[in-house]
PDB file of N, CA and C in Angstrom:
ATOM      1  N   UNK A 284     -37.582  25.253  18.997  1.00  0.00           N
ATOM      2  CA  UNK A 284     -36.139  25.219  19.068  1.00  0.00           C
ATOM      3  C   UNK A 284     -35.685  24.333  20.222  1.00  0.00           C
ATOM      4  N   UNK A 285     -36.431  24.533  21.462  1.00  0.00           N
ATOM      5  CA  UNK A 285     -36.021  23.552  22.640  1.00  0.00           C
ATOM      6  C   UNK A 285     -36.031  22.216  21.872  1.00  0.00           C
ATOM      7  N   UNK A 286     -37.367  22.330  21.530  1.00  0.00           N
ATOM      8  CA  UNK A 286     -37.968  20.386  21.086  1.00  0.00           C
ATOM      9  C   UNK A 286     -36.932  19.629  20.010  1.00  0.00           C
ATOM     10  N   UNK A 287     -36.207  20.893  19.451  1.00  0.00           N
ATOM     11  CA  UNK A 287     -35.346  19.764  18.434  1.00  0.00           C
ATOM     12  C   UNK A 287     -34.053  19.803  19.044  1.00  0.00           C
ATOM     13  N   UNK A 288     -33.161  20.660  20.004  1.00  0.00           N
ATOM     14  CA  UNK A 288     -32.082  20.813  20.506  1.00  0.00           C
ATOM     15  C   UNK A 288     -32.333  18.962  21.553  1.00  0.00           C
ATOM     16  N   UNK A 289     -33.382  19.361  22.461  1.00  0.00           N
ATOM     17  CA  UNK A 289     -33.715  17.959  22.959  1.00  0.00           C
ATOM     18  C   UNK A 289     -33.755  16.629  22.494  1.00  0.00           C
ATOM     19  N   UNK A 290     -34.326  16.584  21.185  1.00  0.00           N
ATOM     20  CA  UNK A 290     -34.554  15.750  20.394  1.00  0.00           C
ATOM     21  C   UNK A 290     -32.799  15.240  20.199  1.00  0.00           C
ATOM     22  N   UNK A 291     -32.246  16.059  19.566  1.00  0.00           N
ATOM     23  CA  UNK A 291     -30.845  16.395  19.322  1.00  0.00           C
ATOM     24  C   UNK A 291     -29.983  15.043  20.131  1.00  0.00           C
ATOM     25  N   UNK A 292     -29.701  15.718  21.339  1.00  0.00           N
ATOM     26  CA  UNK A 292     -29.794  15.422  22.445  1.00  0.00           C
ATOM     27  C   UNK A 292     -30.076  14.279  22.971  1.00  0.00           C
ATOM     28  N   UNK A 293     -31.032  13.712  22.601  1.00  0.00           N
ATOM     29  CA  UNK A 293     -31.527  12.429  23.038  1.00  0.00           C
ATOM     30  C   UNK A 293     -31.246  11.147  21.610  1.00  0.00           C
ATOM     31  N   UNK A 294     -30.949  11.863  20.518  1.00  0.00           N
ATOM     32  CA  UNK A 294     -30.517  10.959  19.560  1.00  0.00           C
ATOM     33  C   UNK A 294     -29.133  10.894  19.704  1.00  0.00           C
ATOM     34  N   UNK A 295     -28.298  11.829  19.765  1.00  0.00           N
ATOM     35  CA  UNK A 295     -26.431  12.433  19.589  1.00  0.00           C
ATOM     36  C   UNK A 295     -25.959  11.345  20.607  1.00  0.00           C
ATOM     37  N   UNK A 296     -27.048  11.563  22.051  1.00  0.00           N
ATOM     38  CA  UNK A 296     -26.078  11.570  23.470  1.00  0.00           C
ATOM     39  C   UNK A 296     -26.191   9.963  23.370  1.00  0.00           C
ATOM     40  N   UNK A 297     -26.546   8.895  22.909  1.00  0.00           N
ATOM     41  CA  UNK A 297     -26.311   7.359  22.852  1.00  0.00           C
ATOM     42  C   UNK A 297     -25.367   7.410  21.609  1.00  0.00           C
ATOM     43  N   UNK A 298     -25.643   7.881  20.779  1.00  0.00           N
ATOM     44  CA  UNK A 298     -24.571   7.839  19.703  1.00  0.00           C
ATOM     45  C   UNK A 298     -22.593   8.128  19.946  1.00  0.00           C
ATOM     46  N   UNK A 299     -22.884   9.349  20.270  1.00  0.00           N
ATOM     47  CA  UNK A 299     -21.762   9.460  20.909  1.00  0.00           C
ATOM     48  C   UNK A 299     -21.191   8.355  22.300  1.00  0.00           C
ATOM     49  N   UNK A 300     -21.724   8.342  23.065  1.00  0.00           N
ATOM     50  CA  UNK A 300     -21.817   7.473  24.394  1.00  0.00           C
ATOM     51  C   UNK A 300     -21.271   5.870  23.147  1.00  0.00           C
ATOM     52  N   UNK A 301     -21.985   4.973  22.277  1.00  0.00           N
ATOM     53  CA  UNK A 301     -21.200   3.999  21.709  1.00  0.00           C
ATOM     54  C   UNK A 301     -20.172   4.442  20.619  1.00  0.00           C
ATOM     55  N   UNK A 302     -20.120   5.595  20.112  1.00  0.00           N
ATOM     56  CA  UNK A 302     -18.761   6.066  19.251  1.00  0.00           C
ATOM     57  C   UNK A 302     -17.573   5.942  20.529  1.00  0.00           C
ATOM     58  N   UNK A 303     -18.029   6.663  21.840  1.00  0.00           N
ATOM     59  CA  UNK A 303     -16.762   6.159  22.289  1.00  0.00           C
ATOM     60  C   UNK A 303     -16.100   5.066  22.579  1.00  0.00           C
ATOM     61  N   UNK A 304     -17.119   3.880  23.115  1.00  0.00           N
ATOM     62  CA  UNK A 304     -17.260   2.411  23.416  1.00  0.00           C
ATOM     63  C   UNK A 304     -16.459   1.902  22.613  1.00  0.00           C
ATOM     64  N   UNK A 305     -16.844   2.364  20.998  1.00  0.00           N
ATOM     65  CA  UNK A 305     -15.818   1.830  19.880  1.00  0.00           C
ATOM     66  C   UNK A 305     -14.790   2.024  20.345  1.00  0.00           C
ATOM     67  N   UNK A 306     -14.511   3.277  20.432  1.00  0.00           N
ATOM     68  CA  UNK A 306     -12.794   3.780  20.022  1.00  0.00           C
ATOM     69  C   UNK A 306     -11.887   3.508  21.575  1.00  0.00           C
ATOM     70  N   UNK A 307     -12.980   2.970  22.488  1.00  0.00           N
ATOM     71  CA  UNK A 307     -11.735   2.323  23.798  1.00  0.00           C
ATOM     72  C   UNK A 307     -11.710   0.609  23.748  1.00  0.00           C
ATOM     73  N   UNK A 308     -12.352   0.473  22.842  1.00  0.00           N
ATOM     74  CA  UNK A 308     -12.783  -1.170  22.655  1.00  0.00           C
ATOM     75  C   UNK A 308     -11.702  -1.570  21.350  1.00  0.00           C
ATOM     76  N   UNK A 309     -11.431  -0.215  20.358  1.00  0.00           N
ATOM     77  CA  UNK A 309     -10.340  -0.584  19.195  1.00  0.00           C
ATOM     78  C   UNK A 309      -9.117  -0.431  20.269  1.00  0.00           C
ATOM     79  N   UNK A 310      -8.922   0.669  20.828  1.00  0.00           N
ATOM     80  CA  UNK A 310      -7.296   1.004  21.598  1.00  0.00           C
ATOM     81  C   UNK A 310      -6.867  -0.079  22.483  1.00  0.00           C
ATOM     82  N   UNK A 311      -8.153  -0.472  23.094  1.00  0.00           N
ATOM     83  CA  UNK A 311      -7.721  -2.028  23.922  1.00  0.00           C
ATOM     84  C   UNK A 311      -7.492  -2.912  23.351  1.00  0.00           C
ATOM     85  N   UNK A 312      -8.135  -3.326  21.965  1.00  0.00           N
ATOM     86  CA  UNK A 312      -7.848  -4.411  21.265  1.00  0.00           C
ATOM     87  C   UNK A 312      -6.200  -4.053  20.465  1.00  0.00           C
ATOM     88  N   UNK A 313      -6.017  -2.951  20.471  1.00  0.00           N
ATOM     89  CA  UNK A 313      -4.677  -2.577  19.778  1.00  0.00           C
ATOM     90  C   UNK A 313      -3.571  -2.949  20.214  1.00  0.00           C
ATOM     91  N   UNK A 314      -3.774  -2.349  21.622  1.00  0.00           N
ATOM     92  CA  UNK A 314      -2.600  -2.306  22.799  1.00  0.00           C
ATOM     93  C   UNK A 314      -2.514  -3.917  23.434  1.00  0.00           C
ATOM     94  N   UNK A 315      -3.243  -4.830  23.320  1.00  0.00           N
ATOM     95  CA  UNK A 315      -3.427  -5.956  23.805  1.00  0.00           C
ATOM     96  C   UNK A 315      -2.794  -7.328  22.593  1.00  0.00           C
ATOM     97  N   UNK A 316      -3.285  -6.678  21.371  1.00  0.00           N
ATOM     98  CA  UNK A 316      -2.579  -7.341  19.770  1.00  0.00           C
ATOM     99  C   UNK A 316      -1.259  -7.376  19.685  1.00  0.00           C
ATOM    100  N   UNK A 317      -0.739  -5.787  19.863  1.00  0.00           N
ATOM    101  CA  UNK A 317       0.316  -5.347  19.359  1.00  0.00           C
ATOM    102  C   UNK A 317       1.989  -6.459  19.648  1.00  0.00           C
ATOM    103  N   UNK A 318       1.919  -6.811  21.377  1.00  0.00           N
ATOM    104  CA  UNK A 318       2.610  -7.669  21.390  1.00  0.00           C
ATOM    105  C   UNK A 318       2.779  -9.129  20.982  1.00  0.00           C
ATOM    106  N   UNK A 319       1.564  -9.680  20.509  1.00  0.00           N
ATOM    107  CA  UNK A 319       1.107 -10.692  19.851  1.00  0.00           C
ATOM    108  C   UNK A 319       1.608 -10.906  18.102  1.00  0.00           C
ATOM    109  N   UNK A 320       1.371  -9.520  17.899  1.00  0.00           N
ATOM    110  CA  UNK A 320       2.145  -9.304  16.229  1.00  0.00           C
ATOM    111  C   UNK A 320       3.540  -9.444  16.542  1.00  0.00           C
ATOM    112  N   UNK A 321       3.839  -8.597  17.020  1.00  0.00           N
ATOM    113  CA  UNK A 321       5.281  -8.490  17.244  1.00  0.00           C
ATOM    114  C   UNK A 321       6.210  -9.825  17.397  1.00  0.00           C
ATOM    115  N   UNK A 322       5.513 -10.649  18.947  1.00  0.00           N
ATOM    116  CA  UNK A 322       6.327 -12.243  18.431  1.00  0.00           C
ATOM    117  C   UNK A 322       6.261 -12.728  17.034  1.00  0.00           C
ATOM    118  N   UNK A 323       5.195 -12.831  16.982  1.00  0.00           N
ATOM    119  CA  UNK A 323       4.464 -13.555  15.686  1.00  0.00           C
ATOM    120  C   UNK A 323       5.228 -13.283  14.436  1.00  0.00           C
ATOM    121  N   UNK A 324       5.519 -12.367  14.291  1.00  0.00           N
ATOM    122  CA  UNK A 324       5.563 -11.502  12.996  1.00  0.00           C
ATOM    123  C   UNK A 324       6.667 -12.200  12.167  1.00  0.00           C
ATOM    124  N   UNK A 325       7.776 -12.749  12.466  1.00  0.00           N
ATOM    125  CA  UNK A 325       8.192 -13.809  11.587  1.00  0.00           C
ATOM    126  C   UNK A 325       7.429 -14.794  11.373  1.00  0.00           C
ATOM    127  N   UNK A 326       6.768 -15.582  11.429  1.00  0.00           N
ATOM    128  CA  UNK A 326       5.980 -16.436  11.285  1.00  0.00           C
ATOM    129  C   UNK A 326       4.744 -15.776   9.895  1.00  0.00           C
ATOM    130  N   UNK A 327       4.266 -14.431  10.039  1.00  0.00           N
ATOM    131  CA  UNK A 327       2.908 -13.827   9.514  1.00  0.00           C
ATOM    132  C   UNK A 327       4.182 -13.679   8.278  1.00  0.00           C
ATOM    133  N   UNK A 328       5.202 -12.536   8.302  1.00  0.00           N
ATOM    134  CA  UNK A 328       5.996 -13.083   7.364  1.00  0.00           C
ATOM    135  C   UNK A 328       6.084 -13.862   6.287  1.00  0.00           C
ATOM    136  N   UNK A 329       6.683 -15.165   6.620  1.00  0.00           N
ATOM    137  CA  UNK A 329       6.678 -16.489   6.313  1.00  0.00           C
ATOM    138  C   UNK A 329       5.280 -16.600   5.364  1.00  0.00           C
ATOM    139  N   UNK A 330       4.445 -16.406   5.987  1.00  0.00           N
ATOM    140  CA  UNK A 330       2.957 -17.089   5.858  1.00  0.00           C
ATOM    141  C   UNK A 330       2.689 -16.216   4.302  1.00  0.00           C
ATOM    142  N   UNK A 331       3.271 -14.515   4.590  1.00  0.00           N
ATOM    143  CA  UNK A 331       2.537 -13.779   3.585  1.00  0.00           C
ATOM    144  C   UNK A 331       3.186 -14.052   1.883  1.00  0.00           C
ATOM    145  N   UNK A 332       4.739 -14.384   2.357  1.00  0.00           N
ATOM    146  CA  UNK A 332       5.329 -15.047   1.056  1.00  0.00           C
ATOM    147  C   UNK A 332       4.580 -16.259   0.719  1.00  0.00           C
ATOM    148  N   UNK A 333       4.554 -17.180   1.187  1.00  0.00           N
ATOM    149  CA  UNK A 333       3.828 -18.613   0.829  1.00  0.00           C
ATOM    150  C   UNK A 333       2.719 -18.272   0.004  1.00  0.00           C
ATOM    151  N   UNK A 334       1.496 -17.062   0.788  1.00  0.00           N
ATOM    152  CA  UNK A 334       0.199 -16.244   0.186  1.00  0.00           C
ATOM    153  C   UNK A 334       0.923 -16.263  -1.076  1.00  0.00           C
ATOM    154  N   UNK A 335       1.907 -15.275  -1.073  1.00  0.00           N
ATOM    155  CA  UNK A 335       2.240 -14.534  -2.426  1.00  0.00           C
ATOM    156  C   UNK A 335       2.517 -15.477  -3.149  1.00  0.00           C
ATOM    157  N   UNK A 336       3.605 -16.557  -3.419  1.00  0.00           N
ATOM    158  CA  UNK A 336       3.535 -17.305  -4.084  1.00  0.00           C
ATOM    159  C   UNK A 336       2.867 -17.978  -4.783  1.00  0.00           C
ATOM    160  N   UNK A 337       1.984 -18.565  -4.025  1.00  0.00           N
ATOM    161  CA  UNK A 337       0.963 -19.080  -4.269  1.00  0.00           C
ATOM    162  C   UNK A 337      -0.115 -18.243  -5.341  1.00  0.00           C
ATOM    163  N   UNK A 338      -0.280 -17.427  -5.030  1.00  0.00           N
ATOM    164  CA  UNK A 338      -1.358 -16.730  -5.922  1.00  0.00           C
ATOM    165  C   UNK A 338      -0.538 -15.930  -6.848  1.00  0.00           C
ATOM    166  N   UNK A 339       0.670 -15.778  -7.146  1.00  0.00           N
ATOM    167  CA  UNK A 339       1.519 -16.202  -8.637  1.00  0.00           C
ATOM    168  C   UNK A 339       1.397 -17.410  -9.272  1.00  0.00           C
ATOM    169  N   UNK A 340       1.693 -18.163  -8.392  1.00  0.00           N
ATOM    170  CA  UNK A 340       1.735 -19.590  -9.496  1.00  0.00           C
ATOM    171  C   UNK A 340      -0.043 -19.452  -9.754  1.00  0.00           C
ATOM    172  N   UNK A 341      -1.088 -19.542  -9.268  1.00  0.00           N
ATOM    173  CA  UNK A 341      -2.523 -19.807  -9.478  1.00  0.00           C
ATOM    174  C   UNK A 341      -2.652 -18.757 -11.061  1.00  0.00           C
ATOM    175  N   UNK A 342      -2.015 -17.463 -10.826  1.00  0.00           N
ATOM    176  CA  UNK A 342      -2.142 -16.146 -11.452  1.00  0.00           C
ATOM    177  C   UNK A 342      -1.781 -16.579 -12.983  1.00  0.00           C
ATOM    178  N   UNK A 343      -0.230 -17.146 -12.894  1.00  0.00           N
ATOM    179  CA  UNK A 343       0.485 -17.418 -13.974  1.00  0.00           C
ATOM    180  C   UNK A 343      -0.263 -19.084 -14.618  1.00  0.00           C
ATOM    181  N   UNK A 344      -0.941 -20.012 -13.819  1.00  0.00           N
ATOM    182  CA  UNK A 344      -1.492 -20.876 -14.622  1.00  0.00           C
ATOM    183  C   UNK A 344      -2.859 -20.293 -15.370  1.00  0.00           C
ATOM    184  N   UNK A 345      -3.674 -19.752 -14.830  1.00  0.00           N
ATOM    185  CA  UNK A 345      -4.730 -19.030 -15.039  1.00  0.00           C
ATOM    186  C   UNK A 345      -4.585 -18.442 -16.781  1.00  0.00           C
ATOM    187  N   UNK A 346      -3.077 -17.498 -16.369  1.00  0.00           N
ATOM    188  CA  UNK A 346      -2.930 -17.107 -18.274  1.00  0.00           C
ATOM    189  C   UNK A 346      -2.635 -17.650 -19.096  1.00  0.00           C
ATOM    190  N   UNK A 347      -1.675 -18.961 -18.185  1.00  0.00           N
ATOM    191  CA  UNK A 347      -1.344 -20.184 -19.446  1.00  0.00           C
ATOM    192  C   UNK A 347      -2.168 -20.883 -20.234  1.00  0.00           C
ATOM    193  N   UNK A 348      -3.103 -21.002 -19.150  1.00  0.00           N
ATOM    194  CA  UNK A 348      -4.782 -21.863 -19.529  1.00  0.00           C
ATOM    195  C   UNK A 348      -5.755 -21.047 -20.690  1.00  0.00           C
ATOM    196  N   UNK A 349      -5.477 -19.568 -20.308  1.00  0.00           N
ATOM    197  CA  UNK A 349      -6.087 -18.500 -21.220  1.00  0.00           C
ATOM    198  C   UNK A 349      -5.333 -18.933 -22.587  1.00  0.00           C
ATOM    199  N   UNK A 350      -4.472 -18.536 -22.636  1.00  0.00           N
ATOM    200  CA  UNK A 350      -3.076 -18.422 -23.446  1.00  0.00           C
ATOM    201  C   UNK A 350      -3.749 -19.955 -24.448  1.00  0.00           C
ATOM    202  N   UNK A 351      -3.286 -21.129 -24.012  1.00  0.00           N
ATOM    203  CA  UNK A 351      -3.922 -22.378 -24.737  1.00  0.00           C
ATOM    204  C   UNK A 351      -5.314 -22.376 -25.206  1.00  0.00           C
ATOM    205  N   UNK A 352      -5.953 -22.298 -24.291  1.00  0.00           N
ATOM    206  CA  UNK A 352      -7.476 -21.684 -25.088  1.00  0.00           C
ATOM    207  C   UNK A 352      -7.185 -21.057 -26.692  1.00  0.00           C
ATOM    208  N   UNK A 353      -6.766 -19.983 -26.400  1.00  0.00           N
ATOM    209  CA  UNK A 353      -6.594 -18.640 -27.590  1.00  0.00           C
ATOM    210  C   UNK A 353      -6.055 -19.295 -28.763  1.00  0.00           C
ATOM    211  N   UNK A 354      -4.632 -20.384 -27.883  1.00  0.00           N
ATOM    212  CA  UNK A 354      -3.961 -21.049 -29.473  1.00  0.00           C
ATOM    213  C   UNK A 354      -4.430 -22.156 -30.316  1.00  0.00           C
ATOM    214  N   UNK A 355      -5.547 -22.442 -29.393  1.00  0.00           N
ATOM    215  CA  UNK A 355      -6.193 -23.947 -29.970  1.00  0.00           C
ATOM    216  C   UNK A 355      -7.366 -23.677 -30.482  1.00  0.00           C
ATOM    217  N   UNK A 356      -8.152 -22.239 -30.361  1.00  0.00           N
ATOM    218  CA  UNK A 356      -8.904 -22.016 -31.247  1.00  0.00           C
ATOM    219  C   UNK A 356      -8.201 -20.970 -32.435  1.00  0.00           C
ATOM    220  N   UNK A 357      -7.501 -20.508 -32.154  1.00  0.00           N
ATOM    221  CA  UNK A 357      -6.516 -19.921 -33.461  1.00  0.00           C
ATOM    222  C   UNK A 357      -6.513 -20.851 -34.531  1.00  0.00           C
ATOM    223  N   UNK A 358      -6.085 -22.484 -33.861  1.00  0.00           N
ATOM    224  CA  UNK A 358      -5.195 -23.813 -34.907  1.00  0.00           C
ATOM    225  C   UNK A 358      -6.701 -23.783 -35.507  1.00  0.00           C
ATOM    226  N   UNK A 359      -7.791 -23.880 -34.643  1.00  0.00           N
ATOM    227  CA  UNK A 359      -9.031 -24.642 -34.911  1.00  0.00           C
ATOM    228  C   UNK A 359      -9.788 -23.735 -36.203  1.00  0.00           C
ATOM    229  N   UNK A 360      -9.621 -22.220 -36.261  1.00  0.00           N
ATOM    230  CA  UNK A 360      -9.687 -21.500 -37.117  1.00  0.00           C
ATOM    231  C   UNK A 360      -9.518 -21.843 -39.219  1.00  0.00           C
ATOM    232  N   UNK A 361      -7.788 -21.982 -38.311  1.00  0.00           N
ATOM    233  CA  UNK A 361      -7.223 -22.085 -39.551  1.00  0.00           C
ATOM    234  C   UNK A 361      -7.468 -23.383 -40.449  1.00  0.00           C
TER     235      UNK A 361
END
């Protein structure tokens, strides 16, 4: 019972010890971002419509291209 509480112990106590490393290494990176978004954020904005657009128009040629496919072997059928 000692040998595995120890064992325990000697596996947990580095584990824990970098679980925390993480979680003051995310809160610093948070607290240090946060005002960075904040200017920014019209700009990311901006950027995420353009995204969106963009991958509508890609979206909507994509089915048109489908779409012609389908009708030109339909014609090719008949």
């Amino acid at each position: 019972m000692l040998c595995a509480s120890l064992a325990g112990v000697a596996i947990g106590g580095p584990l824990f010890g970098m679980m925390g490393f993480s979680f003051l290494a995310t809160v610093t990176l948070l607290l240090i971002s946060s005002p960075v978004l904040l200017i920014f954020s019209p700009l990311l904005v901006s950027a995420v419509f353009v995204l969106v657009g963009a991958l509508t128009g890609f979206t909507a040629a994509i089915a048109m291209g489908i779409a012609g496919v389908f009708t030109l072997a339909w014609i090719c059928r008949e």
